[in-house]
């Protein structure tokens, strides 16, 4: 068994080396939904071993702290953050951890979100909960990363407003070793979202970005989607918090509000595959995250070409072809999945394929119809003053742009507006025609990616060439699945014909609605 143990050890060393090579200096060992067992002595011994392996590479370890741990493993009757026994339990636990791991980074917390316990269970605020844990780790230099991904157990008028409503009033109430960790958008890592309104809204609180590197909503392990352009779109968005030029990047790097404590998190796509990420191009998103974390002024092309040179070749034609593939890939995925600001229209129980028909579940805001609101009059979620008024959570200059049907960028049109099917787009086409063509455009972009990749057959080793070729074939088939299923479904509301130059769907709408995937990831 010794060689096997050594193999695992070297795998962890390789993991640490890879992260260190792009500037990643911390890793949370447990999922945000983890139970309290990792805080028990037997598991902390395992954490200590990993910390010892990672330390030479500058990689600190952090743990998810389950809020109810004092009850589940501590024998207490409450986890109320204002209870003296609970506060002492966390202080004792922090001392225990730091005695084993002197450079332990601190805790990541998901609380009062998607069924996870939290301070609101006891009538307390997120600041009360975060500050209790922050006090426990502060003597040792530890931090608390408190996630703002929350939405009420009682269905709100618009889930997109929930995090802002809960956290904005708490600005200035968090201790100085707490960072509020905010997803790039207000729903949940959709193929495209406008930037989260909390960025710029809490100037007294260090705000930490949470990007998703793994492609939960972007084809998971088989679709080629280079995400640096998506990250950059968010980072370069102007919040107008201190006038024009107050970008999201300046909020999270601390420069806008003079914060010393800063951070950026990525939900990792690193697995047990020999190439780490399954799809080879998944590596480029891991790499891009690390590069942008320390220099958000780098262009997506620069980052792509760095990665291509290290991964494939220094030949100009190879670099050019692969750069073209990568730079068009994210927009292609958005086009065949969620064009013009559509969002949250994936299947039920997993986040893989299309499911715009999902309705009548135990929470309306876990269904697709809640978000696209298609009817005979049009499609899209009205977040203007005539609807949920989520636009009011942005600074006036941003709110004015998003509120105006004419000024709203078309890439966010259906995120902020319920738009008639015959609305004239900037192209001159009616919305239904433009939507149909956008779905088709996404498929065509994947076909173009296939053709470009094929030209590289003699420039890339056979194994990697064939793997990417196979995944692109899957991606093409599934892009057609998204196009056909969504257009057939939305056609039932628009009442308009699907353009003749779009290939006829391979199956009926009933066929697509009847597909089930009981073993898909997420179930």
Tab-separated table of N, CA and C in Angstrom, residues 265-423:
chain	number	residue	atom	x	y	z
A	265	UNK	N	-12.957	34.418	-4.875
A	265	UNK	CA	-13.116	32.972	-4.750
A	265	UNK	C	-13.594	32.380	-6.064
A	266	UNK	N	-13.210	31.146	-6.312
A	266	UNK	CA	-13.669	30.428	-7.491
A	266	UNK	C	-14.163	29.049	-7.112
A	267	UNK	N	-15.377	28.708	-7.523
A	267	UNK	CA	-15.901	27.358	-7.285
A	267	UNK	C	-15.204	26.436	-8.273
A	268	UNK	N	-14.383	25.576	-7.757
A	268	UNK	CA	-13.370	24.884	-8.561
A	268	UNK	C	-13.948	23.828	-9.498
A	269	UNK	N	-13.234	23.627	-10.614
A	269	UNK	CA	-13.545	22.526	-11.531
A	269	UNK	C	-12.448	21.466	-11.507
A	270	UNK	N	-11.671	21.431	-10.436
A	270	UNK	CA	-10.546	20.503	-10.328
A	270	UNK	C	-11.053	19.171	-9.804
A	271	UNK	N	-10.778	18.084	-10.553
A	271	UNK	CA	-11.245	16.763	-10.161
A	271	UNK	C	-10.137	15.737	-10.180
A	272	UNK	N	-10.504	14.489	-10.346
A	272	UNK	CA	-9.536	13.390	-10.292
A	272	UNK	C	-9.091	12.918	-11.667
A	273	UNK	N	-9.547	13.605	-12.726
A	273	UNK	CA	-9.094	13.243	-14.066
A	273	UNK	C	-7.593	13.472	-14.192
A	274	UNK	N	-6.986	12.729	-15.098
A	274	UNK	CA	-5.545	12.877	-15.287
A	274	UNK	C	-5.177	14.291	-15.709
A	275	UNK	N	-6.062	14.943	-16.449
A	275	UNK	CA	-5.786	16.324	-16.861
A	275	UNK	C	-6.436	17.337	-15.911
A	276	UNK	N	-6.896	16.864	-14.756
A	276	UNK	CA	-7.464	17.654	-13.665
A	276	UNK	C	-8.917	18.066	-13.883
A	277	UNK	N	-9.286	18.474	-15.097
A	277	UNK	CA	-10.589	19.122	-15.292
A	277	UNK	C	-11.545	18.353	-16.203
A	278	UNK	N	-11.183	17.151	-16.631
A	278	UNK	CA	-12.054	16.403	-17.539
A	278	UNK	C	-11.907	16.935	-18.951
A	279	UNK	N	-12.681	17.953	-19.286
A	279	UNK	CA	-12.501	18.635	-20.565
A	279	UNK	C	-11.201	19.424	-20.478
A	280	UNK	N	-10.311	19.197	-21.426
A	280	UNK	CA	-9.012	19.846	-21.391
A	280	UNK	C	-9.137	21.363	-21.291
A	281	UNK	N	-10.111	21.934	-22.000
A	281	UNK	CA	-10.253	23.388	-21.998
A	281	UNK	C	-10.787	23.921	-20.670
A	282	UNK	N	-11.267	23.035	-19.805
A	282	UNK	CA	-11.619	23.471	-18.459
A	282	UNK	C	-10.416	24.024	-17.717
A	283	UNK	N	-9.223	23.554	-18.072
A	283	UNK	CA	-8.006	24.080	-17.453
A	283	UNK	C	-7.863	25.585	-17.694
A	284	UNK	N	-8.289	26.033	-18.858
A	284	UNK	CA	-8.108	27.454	-19.199
A	284	UNK	C	-8.908	28.348	-18.261
A	285	UNK	N	-10.027	27.855	-17.729
A	285	UNK	CA	-10.840	28.654	-16.814
A	285	UNK	C	-10.204	28.717	-15.425
A	286	UNK	N	-9.624	27.618	-14.998
A	286	UNK	CA	-8.845	27.590	-13.759
A	286	UNK	C	-7.688	28.577	-13.878
A	287	UNK	N	-6.988	28.521	-14.998
A	287	UNK	CA	-5.844	29.401	-15.242
A	287	UNK	C	-6.282	30.871	-15.297
A	288	UNK	N	-7.360	31.143	-16.020
A	288	UNK	CA	-7.832	32.523	-16.172
A	288	UNK	C	-8.250	33.111	-14.834
A	289	UNK	N	-8.880	32.298	-14.014
A	289	UNK	CA	-9.279	32.782	-12.689
A	289	UNK	C	-8.064	33.246	-11.894
A	290	UNK	N	-7.020	32.417	-11.872
A	290	UNK	CA	-5.826	32.774	-11.129
A	290	UNK	C	-5.155	34.028	-11.656
A	291	UNK	N	-5.093	34.162	-12.970
A	291	UNK	CA	-4.446	35.335	-13.569
A	291	UNK	C	-5.237	36.614	-13.286
A	292	UNK	N	-6.556	36.562	-13.424
A	292	UNK	CA	-7.379	37.752	-13.203
A	292	UNK	C	-7.448	38.136	-11.729
A	293	UNK	N	-7.269	37.153	-10.842
A	293	UNK	CA	-7.325	37.445	-9.412
A	293	UNK	C	-6.265	38.462	-9.008
A	294	UNK	N	-5.141	38.452	-9.688
A	294	UNK	CA	-4.036	39.339	-9.332
A	294	UNK	C	-3.846	40.476	-10.328
A	295	UNK	N	-4.446	40.365	-11.505
A	295	UNK	CA	-4.292	41.424	-12.503
A	295	UNK	C	-5.525	41.453	-13.391
A	296	UNK	N	-6.544	42.176	-12.948
A	296	UNK	CA	-7.808	42.186	-13.700
A	296	UNK	C	-7.740	43.053	-14.945
A	297	UNK	N	-6.581	43.676	-15.193
A	297	UNK	CA	-6.438	44.462	-16.420
A	297	UNK	C	-5.987	43.611	-17.605
A	298	UNK	N	-5.569	42.369	-17.348
A	298	UNK	CA	-5.188	41.489	-18.449
A	298	UNK	C	-6.378	41.254	-19.362
A	299	UNK	N	-6.129	41.144	-20.659
A	299	UNK	CA	-7.215	40.852	-21.590
A	299	UNK	C	-7.445	39.340	-21.664
A	300	UNK	N	-8.643	38.961	-22.045
A	300	UNK	CA	-8.958	37.542	-22.198
A	300	UNK	C	-8.091	36.900	-23.277
A	301	UNK	N	-7.772	37.670	-24.335
A	301	UNK	CA	-6.900	37.146	-25.393
A	301	UNK	C	-5.502	36.861	-24.857
A	302	UNK	N	-4.964	37.781	-24.065
A	302	UNK	CA	-3.638	37.569	-23.488
A	302	UNK	C	-3.606	36.286	-22.665
A	303	UNK	N	-4.598	36.132	-21.813
A	303	UNK	CA	-4.639	34.970	-20.926
A	303	UNK	C	-4.784	33.692	-21.742
A	304	UNK	N	-5.670	33.716	-22.735
A	304	UNK	CA	-5.874	32.545	-23.587
A	304	UNK	C	-4.568	32.150	-24.275
A	305	UNK	N	-3.869	33.125	-24.808
A	305	UNK	CA	-2.653	32.817	-25.556
A	305	UNK	C	-1.534	32.323	-24.645
A	306	UNK	N	-1.466	32.844	-23.432
A	306	UNK	CA	-0.506	32.294	-22.462
A	306	UNK	C	-0.785	30.812	-22.246
A	307	UNK	N	-2.059	30.507	-22.003
A	307	UNK	CA	-2.441	29.118	-21.718
A	307	UNK	C	-2.206	28.219	-22.936
A	308	UNK	N	-2.536	28.701	-24.121
A	308	UNK	CA	-2.343	27.913	-25.350
A	308	UNK	C	-0.869	27.586	-25.541
A	309	UNK	N	0.000	28.576	-25.353
A	309	UNK	CA	1.444	28.360	-25.535
A	309	UNK	C	1.974	27.308	-24.565
A	310	UNK	N	1.480	27.319	-23.345
A	310	UNK	CA	1.952	26.346	-22.350
A	310	UNK	C	1.313	24.974	-22.529
A	311	UNK	N	0.153	24.943	-23.182
A	311	UNK	CA	-0.621	23.700	-23.261
A	311	UNK	C	-0.460	22.996	-24.605
A	312	UNK	N	-0.412	23.756	-25.697
A	312	UNK	CA	-0.452	23.154	-27.021
A	312	UNK	C	0.784	23.436	-27.880
A	313	UNK	N	1.029	24.710	-28.154
A	313	UNK	CA	2.035	25.002	-29.166
A	313	UNK	C	2.396	26.485	-29.166
A	314	UNK	N	3.568	26.796	-29.703
A	314	UNK	CA	3.975	28.179	-29.962
A	314	UNK	C	3.818	28.565	-31.426
A	315	UNK	N	3.286	27.651	-32.227
A	315	UNK	CA	3.082	27.947	-33.642
A	315	UNK	C	1.966	28.984	-33.807
A	316	UNK	N	2.227	29.995	-34.632
A	316	UNK	CA	1.294	31.106	-34.770
A	316	UNK	C	-0.095	30.662	-35.201
A	317	UNK	N	-0.168	29.744	-36.167
A	317	UNK	CA	-1.479	29.323	-36.675
A	317	UNK	C	-2.261	28.540	-35.619
A	318	UNK	N	-1.558	27.742	-34.841
A	318	UNK	CA	-2.225	27.000	-33.765
A	318	UNK	C	-2.768	27.978	-32.729
A	319	UNK	N	-1.944	28.930	-32.341
A	319	UNK	CA	-2.375	29.930	-31.355
A	319	UNK	C	-3.565	30.715	-31.874
A	320	UNK	N	-3.490	31.132	-33.134
A	320	UNK	CA	-4.582	31.921	-33.710
A	320	UNK	C	-5.883	31.134	-33.740
A	321	UNK	N	-5.823	29.880	-34.212
A	321	UNK	CA	-7.039	29.069	-34.345
A	321	UNK	C	-7.676	28.779	-32.992
A	322	UNK	N	-6.847	28.397	-32.020
A	322	UNK	CA	-7.410	28.051	-30.703
A	322	UNK	C	-7.905	29.304	-29.991
A	323	UNK	N	-7.205	30.421	-30.179
A	323	UNK	CA	-7.692	31.680	-29.594
A	323	UNK	C	-9.063	32.032	-30.146
A	324	UNK	N	-9.251	31.874	-31.448
A	324	UNK	CA	-10.557	32.152	-32.060
A	324	UNK	C	-11.638	31.266	-31.445
A	325	UNK	N	-11.333	29.986	-31.274
A	325	UNK	CA	-12.298	29.063	-30.679
A	325	UNK	C	-12.666	29.517	-29.271
A	326	UNK	N	-11.645	29.799	-28.481
A	326	UNK	CA	-11.884	30.154	-27.084
A	326	UNK	C	-12.652	31.463	-26.956
A	327	UNK	N	-12.292	32.456	-27.749
A	327	UNK	CA	-12.881	33.782	-27.586
A	327	UNK	C	-14.334	33.860	-28.037
A	328	UNK	N	-14.786	32.929	-28.850
A	328	UNK	CA	-16.197	32.920	-29.270
A	328	UNK	C	-17.041	31.929	-28.466
A	329	UNK	N	-16.388	31.105	-27.646
A	329	UNK	CA	-17.082	29.954	-27.043
A	329	UNK	C	-18.133	30.351	-26.021
A	330	UNK	N	-17.852	31.306	-25.144
A	330	UNK	CA	-18.843	31.661	-24.121
A	330	UNK	C	-20.090	32.265	-24.742
A	331	UNK	N	-19.896	33.165	-25.692
A	331	UNK	CA	-21.061	33.759	-26.358
A	331	UNK	C	-21.875	32.695	-27.079
A	332	UNK	N	-21.206	31.698	-27.645
A	332	UNK	CA	-21.923	30.619	-28.324
A	332	UNK	C	-22.833	29.880	-27.350
A	333	UNK	N	-22.296	29.572	-26.169
A	333	UNK	CA	-23.091	28.847	-25.172
A	333	UNK	C	-24.282	29.683	-24.718
A	334	UNK	N	-24.048	30.975	-24.474
A	334	UNK	CA	-25.154	31.853	-24.089
A	334	UNK	C	-26.222	31.872	-25.189
A	335	UNK	N	-25.791	31.906	-26.440
A	335	UNK	CA	-26.740	31.986	-27.558
A	335	UNK	C	-27.644	30.765	-27.626
A	336	UNK	N	-27.088	29.552	-27.437
A	336	UNK	CA	-27.951	28.376	-27.569
A	336	UNK	C	-28.593	27.935	-26.255
A	337	UNK	N	-28.252	28.610	-25.156
A	337	UNK	CA	-28.894	28.278	-23.880
A	337	UNK	C	-29.833	29.384	-23.390
A	338	UNK	N	-29.309	30.616	-23.281
A	338	UNK	CA	-30.083	31.690	-22.635
A	338	UNK	C	-29.881	33.025	-23.350
A	339	UNK	N	-30.358	33.160	-24.568
A	339	UNK	CA	-30.139	34.416	-25.299
A	339	UNK	C	-30.920	35.585	-24.710
A	340	UNK	N	-30.375	36.783	-24.894
A	340	UNK	CA	-31.046	38.051	-24.567
A	340	UNK	C	-31.482	38.159	-23.103
A	341	UNK	N	-30.749	37.520	-22.203
A	341	UNK	CA	-31.042	37.680	-20.789
A	341	UNK	C	-31.980	36.649	-20.204
A	342	UNK	N	-32.401	35.656	-20.991
A	342	UNK	CA	-33.127	34.540	-20.392
A	342	UNK	C	-32.228	33.877	-19.356
A	343	UNK	N	-32.818	33.247	-18.338
A	343	UNK	CA	-32.007	32.629	-17.299
A	343	UNK	C	-32.834	31.600	-16.541
A	344	UNK	N	-32.119	30.671	-15.935
A	344	UNK	CA	-32.715	29.653	-15.054
A	344	UNK	C	-33.784	28.830	-15.784
A	345	UNK	N	-33.443	28.365	-16.994
A	345	UNK	CA	-34.410	27.565	-17.759
A	345	UNK	C	-33.875	26.158	-17.999
A	346	UNK	N	-33.068	25.668	-17.040
A	346	UNK	CA	-32.481	24.328	-17.168
A	346	UNK	C	-33.439	23.287	-16.589
A	347	UNK	N	-33.062	22.018	-16.764
A	347	UNK	CA	-33.902	20.918	-16.319
A	347	UNK	C	-34.046	20.839	-14.809
A	348	UNK	N	-34.980	20.021	-14.357
A	348	UNK	CA	-35.289	19.869	-12.938
A	348	UNK	C	-34.411	18.778	-12.310
A	349	UNK	N	-33.854	19.079	-11.132
A	349	UNK	CA	-33.061	18.090	-10.408
A	349	UNK	C	-31.613	18.033	-10.847
A	350	UNK	N	-31.284	18.718	-11.916
A	350	UNK	CA	-29.914	18.828	-12.409
A	350	UNK	C	-29.853	20.123	-13.206
A	351	UNK	N	-28.662	20.545	-13.561
A	351	UNK	CA	-28.528	21.823	-14.260
A	351	UNK	C	-27.902	21.631	-15.632
A	352	UNK	N	-28.253	20.542	-16.280
A	352	UNK	CA	-27.544	20.179	-17.511
A	352	UNK	C	-28.252	20.643	-18.778
A	353	UNK	N	-29.400	20.095	-19.061
A	353	UNK	CA	-30.073	20.388	-20.328
A	353	UNK	C	-31.221	21.361	-20.163
A	354	UNK	N	-31.943	21.638	-21.254
A	354	UNK	CA	-33.026	22.620	-21.220
A	354	UNK	C	-34.256	22.105	-20.487
A	355	UNK	N	-34.954	23.040	-19.839
A	355	UNK	CA	-36.217	22.705	-19.170
A	355	UNK	C	-37.065	23.941	-18.961
A	356	UNK	N	-37.324	24.723	-20.007
A	356	UNK	CA	-38.096	25.962	-19.815
A	356	UNK	C	-39.526	25.717	-19.366
A	357	UNK	N	-39.982	24.480	-19.442
A	357	UNK	CA	-41.356	24.135	-19.066
A	357	UNK	C	-41.490	23.788	-17.572
A	358	UNK	N	-40.399	23.761	-16.834
A	358	UNK	CA	-40.455	23.332	-15.431
A	358	UNK	C	-41.365	24.271	-14.646
A	359	UNK	N	-42.386	23.690	-14.002
A	359	UNK	CA	-43.384	24.473	-13.274
A	359	UNK	C	-43.958	23.609	-12.145
A	360	UNK	N	-44.764	24.249	-11.304
A	360	UNK	CA	-45.545	23.541	-10.278
A	360	UNK	C	-44.677	22.685	-9.348
A	361	UNK	N	-43.574	23.256	-8.873
A	361	UNK	CA	-42.740	22.580	-7.885
A	361	UNK	C	-43.005	23.193	-6.508
A	362	UNK	N	-42.334	22.655	-5.487
A	362	UNK	CA	-42.637	23.101	-4.133
A	362	UNK	C	-42.148	24.511	-3.841
A	363	UNK	N	-41.290	25.046	-4.702
A	363	UNK	CA	-40.920	26.465	-4.625
A	363	UNK	C	-41.035	27.041	-6.025
A	364	UNK	N	-41.798	28.108	-6.176
A	364	UNK	CA	-41.945	28.712	-7.502
A	364	UNK	C	-40.605	29.207	-8.034
A	365	UNK	N	-39.740	29.732	-7.137
A	365	UNK	CA	-38.483	30.297	-7.612
A	365	UNK	C	-37.422	29.229	-7.860
A	366	UNK	N	-37.810	27.966	-7.831
A	366	UNK	CA	-36.941	26.887	-8.311
A	366	UNK	C	-37.436	26.364	-9.662
A	367	UNK	N	-38.413	27.035	-10.243
A	367	UNK	CA	-38.935	26.628	-11.541
A	367	UNK	C	-38.447	27.582	-12.631
A	368	UNK	N	-38.591	27.148	-13.870
A	368	UNK	CA	-38.184	27.977	-14.999
A	368	UNK	C	-39.225	29.041	-15.336
A	369	UNK	N	-40.502	28.679	-15.222
A	369	UNK	CA	-41.554	29.619	-15.624
A	369	UNK	C	-41.551	30.863	-14.740
A	370	UNK	N	-41.058	30.750	-13.524
A	370	UNK	CA	-40.946	31.887	-12.614
A	370	UNK	C	-40.057	32.972	-13.208
A	371	UNK	N	-39.054	32.553	-13.999
A	371	UNK	CA	-38.053	33.485	-14.494
A	371	UNK	C	-38.331	33.989	-15.903
A	372	UNK	N	-38.800	33.107	-16.798
A	372	UNK	CA	-38.992	33.615	-18.170
A	372	UNK	C	-40.374	34.217	-18.386
A	373	UNK	N	-41.351	33.804	-17.607
A	373	UNK	CA	-42.692	34.393	-17.617
A	373	UNK	C	-43.296	34.522	-19.025
A	374	UNK	N	-43.012	33.554	-19.871
A	374	UNK	CA	-43.550	33.591	-21.232
A	374	UNK	C	-45.076	33.479	-21.214
A	375	UNK	N	-45.732	34.291	-22.019
A	375	UNK	CA	-47.176	34.200	-22.223
A	375	UNK	C	-47.456	34.668	-23.645
A	376	UNK	N	-48.712	34.771	-24.012
A	376	UNK	CA	-49.045	35.125	-25.389
A	376	UNK	C	-48.624	36.558	-25.732
A	377	UNK	N	-48.393	37.368	-24.694
A	377	UNK	CA	-48.034	38.768	-24.929
A	377	UNK	C	-46.537	38.981	-25.094
A	378	UNK	N	-45.716	38.078	-24.502
A	378	UNK	CA	-44.278	38.282	-24.595
A	378	UNK	C	-43.518	37.381	-23.648
A	379	UNK	N	-42.291	37.775	-23.333
A	379	UNK	CA	-41.410	36.939	-22.531
A	379	UNK	C	-40.437	37.835	-21.765
A	380	UNK	N	-40.020	37.389	-20.592
A	380	UNK	CA	-39.028	38.109	-19.807
A	380	UNK	C	-39.562	38.525	-18.448
A	381	UNK	N	-38.651	38.781	-17.518
A	381	UNK	CA	-38.983	39.131	-16.137
A	381	UNK	C	-38.928	40.660	-16.011
A	382	UNK	N	-40.034	41.269	-15.693
A	382	UNK	CA	-40.080	42.727	-15.540
A	382	UNK	C	-39.488	43.108	-14.181
A	383	UNK	N	-38.265	43.632	-14.205
A	383	UNK	CA	-37.615	44.077	-12.970
A	383	UNK	C	-37.529	45.607	-12.904
A	384	UNK	N	-38.356	46.282	-13.718
A	384	UNK	CA	-38.423	47.745	-13.676
A	384	UNK	C	-39.427	48.157	-12.598
A	385	UNK	N	-39.689	49.467	-12.503
A	385	UNK	CA	-40.629	49.980	-11.496
A	385	UNK	C	-42.033	49.413	-11.682
A	386	UNK	N	-42.368	48.991	-12.891
A	386	UNK	CA	-43.694	48.415	-13.131
A	386	UNK	C	-43.754	46.940	-12.756
A	387	UNK	N	-42.592	46.362	-12.424
A	387	UNK	CA	-42.528	44.959	-12.011
A	387	UNK	C	-41.969	44.836	-10.606
A	388	UNK	N	-40.912	44.038	-10.445
A	388	UNK	CA	-40.344	43.817	-9.112
A	388	UNK	C	-39.508	44.998	-8.628
A	389	UNK	N	-39.125	45.884	-9.549
A	389	UNK	CA	-38.289	47.056	-9.250
A	389	UNK	C	-36.914	46.668	-8.706
A	390	UNK	N	-36.394	45.527	-9.130
A	390	UNK	CA	-35.035	45.149	-8.740
A	390	UNK	C	-34.003	46.148	-9.258
A	391	UNK	N	-34.328	46.866	-10.323
A	391	UNK	CA	-33.387	47.854	-10.861
A	391	UNK	C	-33.059	48.932	-9.838
A	392	UNK	N	-33.962	49.177	-8.893
A	392	UNK	CA	-33.749	50.223	-7.896
A	392	UNK	C	-32.600	49.890	-6.950
A	393	UNK	N	-32.136	48.644	-6.967
A	393	UNK	CA	-31.016	48.273	-6.115
A	393	UNK	C	-29.674	48.725	-6.690
A	394	UNK	N	-29.653	49.148	-7.941
A	394	UNK	CA	-28.447	49.679	-8.559
A	394	UNK	C	-28.385	51.194	-8.350
A	395	UNK	N	-27.201	51.751	-8.539
A	395	UNK	CA	-27.069	53.206	-8.491
A	395	UNK	C	-27.853	53.822	-9.647
A	396	UNK	N	-28.323	55.070	-9.493
A	396	UNK	CA	-29.269	55.659	-10.457
A	396	UNK	C	-28.839	55.575	-11.911
A	397	UNK	N	-27.544	55.801	-12.183
A	397	UNK	CA	-27.088	55.772	-13.577
A	397	UNK	C	-27.270	54.378	-14.188
A	398	UNK	N	-26.994	53.336	-13.390
A	398	UNK	CA	-27.153	51.958	-13.871
A	398	UNK	C	-28.631	51.610	-13.959
A	399	UNK	N	-29.382	51.986	-12.927
A	399	UNK	CA	-30.819	51.697	-12.900
A	399	UNK	C	-31.524	52.319	-14.094
A	400	UNK	N	-31.134	53.541	-14.447
A	400	UNK	CA	-31.771	54.219	-15.583
A	400	UNK	C	-31.524	53.456	-16.880
A	401	UNK	N	-30.292	52.972	-17.044
A	401	UNK	CA	-29.964	52.228	-18.266
A	401	UNK	C	-30.742	50.917	-18.333
A	402	UNK	N	-30.739	50.160	-17.244
A	402	UNK	CA	-31.421	48.868	-17.254
A	402	UNK	C	-32.944	49.026	-17.328
A	403	UNK	N	-33.470	50.123	-16.797
A	403	UNK	CA	-34.928	50.332	-16.772
A	403	UNK	C	-35.501	50.678	-18.139
A	404	UNK	N	-34.675	51.280	-18.970
A	404	UNK	CA	-35.148	51.744	-20.273
A	404	UNK	C	-35.131	50.608	-21.288
A	405	UNK	N	-36.259	50.351	-21.889
A	405	UNK	CA	-36.343	49.304	-22.903
A	405	UNK	C	-35.411	49.615	-24.068
A	406	UNK	N	-35.232	50.885	-24.363
A	406	UNK	CA	-34.394	51.282	-25.492
A	406	UNK	C	-32.905	51.254	-25.131
A	407	UNK	N	-32.550	51.611	-23.897
A	407	UNK	CA	-31.147	51.699	-23.500
A	407	UNK	C	-30.594	50.403	-22.916
A	408	UNK	N	-31.452	49.542	-22.435
A	408	UNK	CA	-30.992	48.292	-21.821
A	408	UNK	C	-30.203	47.477	-22.847
A	409	UNK	N	-28.972	47.066	-22.526
A	409	UNK	CA	-28.232	46.208	-23.465
A	409	UNK	C	-29.052	44.975	-23.811
A	410	UNK	N	-29.118	44.647	-25.097
A	410	UNK	CA	-29.970	43.522	-25.495
A	410	UNK	C	-29.542	42.208	-24.856
A	411	UNK	N	-28.288	42.089	-24.453
A	411	UNK	CA	-27.849	40.860	-23.797
A	411	UNK	C	-28.521	40.680	-22.439
A	412	UNK	N	-29.101	41.753	-21.864
A	412	UNK	CA	-29.819	41.676	-20.591
A	412	UNK	C	-31.303	42.011	-20.740
A	413	UNK	N	-31.780	42.087	-21.969
A	413	UNK	CA	-33.131	42.597	-22.227
A	413	UNK	C	-34.197	41.830	-21.451
A	414	UNK	N	-34.170	40.492	-21.538
A	414	UNK	CA	-35.224	39.698	-20.924
A	414	UNK	C	-34.971	39.449	-19.439
A	415	UNK	N	-33.806	39.862	-18.964
A	415	UNK	CA	-33.539	39.829	-17.527
A	415	UNK	C	-34.328	40.932	-16.818
A	416	UNK	N	-34.452	42.087	-17.498
A	416	UNK	CA	-35.059	43.264	-16.868
A	416	UNK	C	-36.428	43.635	-17.423
A	417	UNK	N	-36.848	43.036	-18.536
A	417	UNK	CA	-38.093	43.483	-19.178
A	417	UNK	C	-38.926	42.302	-19.655
A	418	UNK	N	-40.249	42.459	-19.563
A	418	UNK	CA	-41.182	41.541	-20.232
A	418	UNK	C	-41.494	42.173	-21.590
A	419	UNK	N	-41.024	41.529	-22.646
A	419	UNK	CA	-40.978	42.161	-23.970
A	419	UNK	C	-41.961	41.486	-24.922
A	420	UNK	N	-42.741	42.272	-25.669
A	420	UNK	CA	-43.676	41.682	-26.637
A	420	UNK	C	-42.933	40.870	-27.702
A	421	UNK	N	-43.581	39.834	-28.179
A	421	UNK	CA	-42.966	38.977	-29.203
A	421	UNK	C	-42.655	39.746	-30.482
A	422	UNK	N	-43.413	40.795	-30.742
A	422	UNK	CA	-43.198	41.556	-31.983
A	422	UNK	C	-42.350	42.810	-31.757
A	423	UNK	N	-41.704	42.916	-30.605
A	423	UNK	CA	-40.839	44.066	-30.317
A	423	UNK	C	-39.692	44.116	-31.314
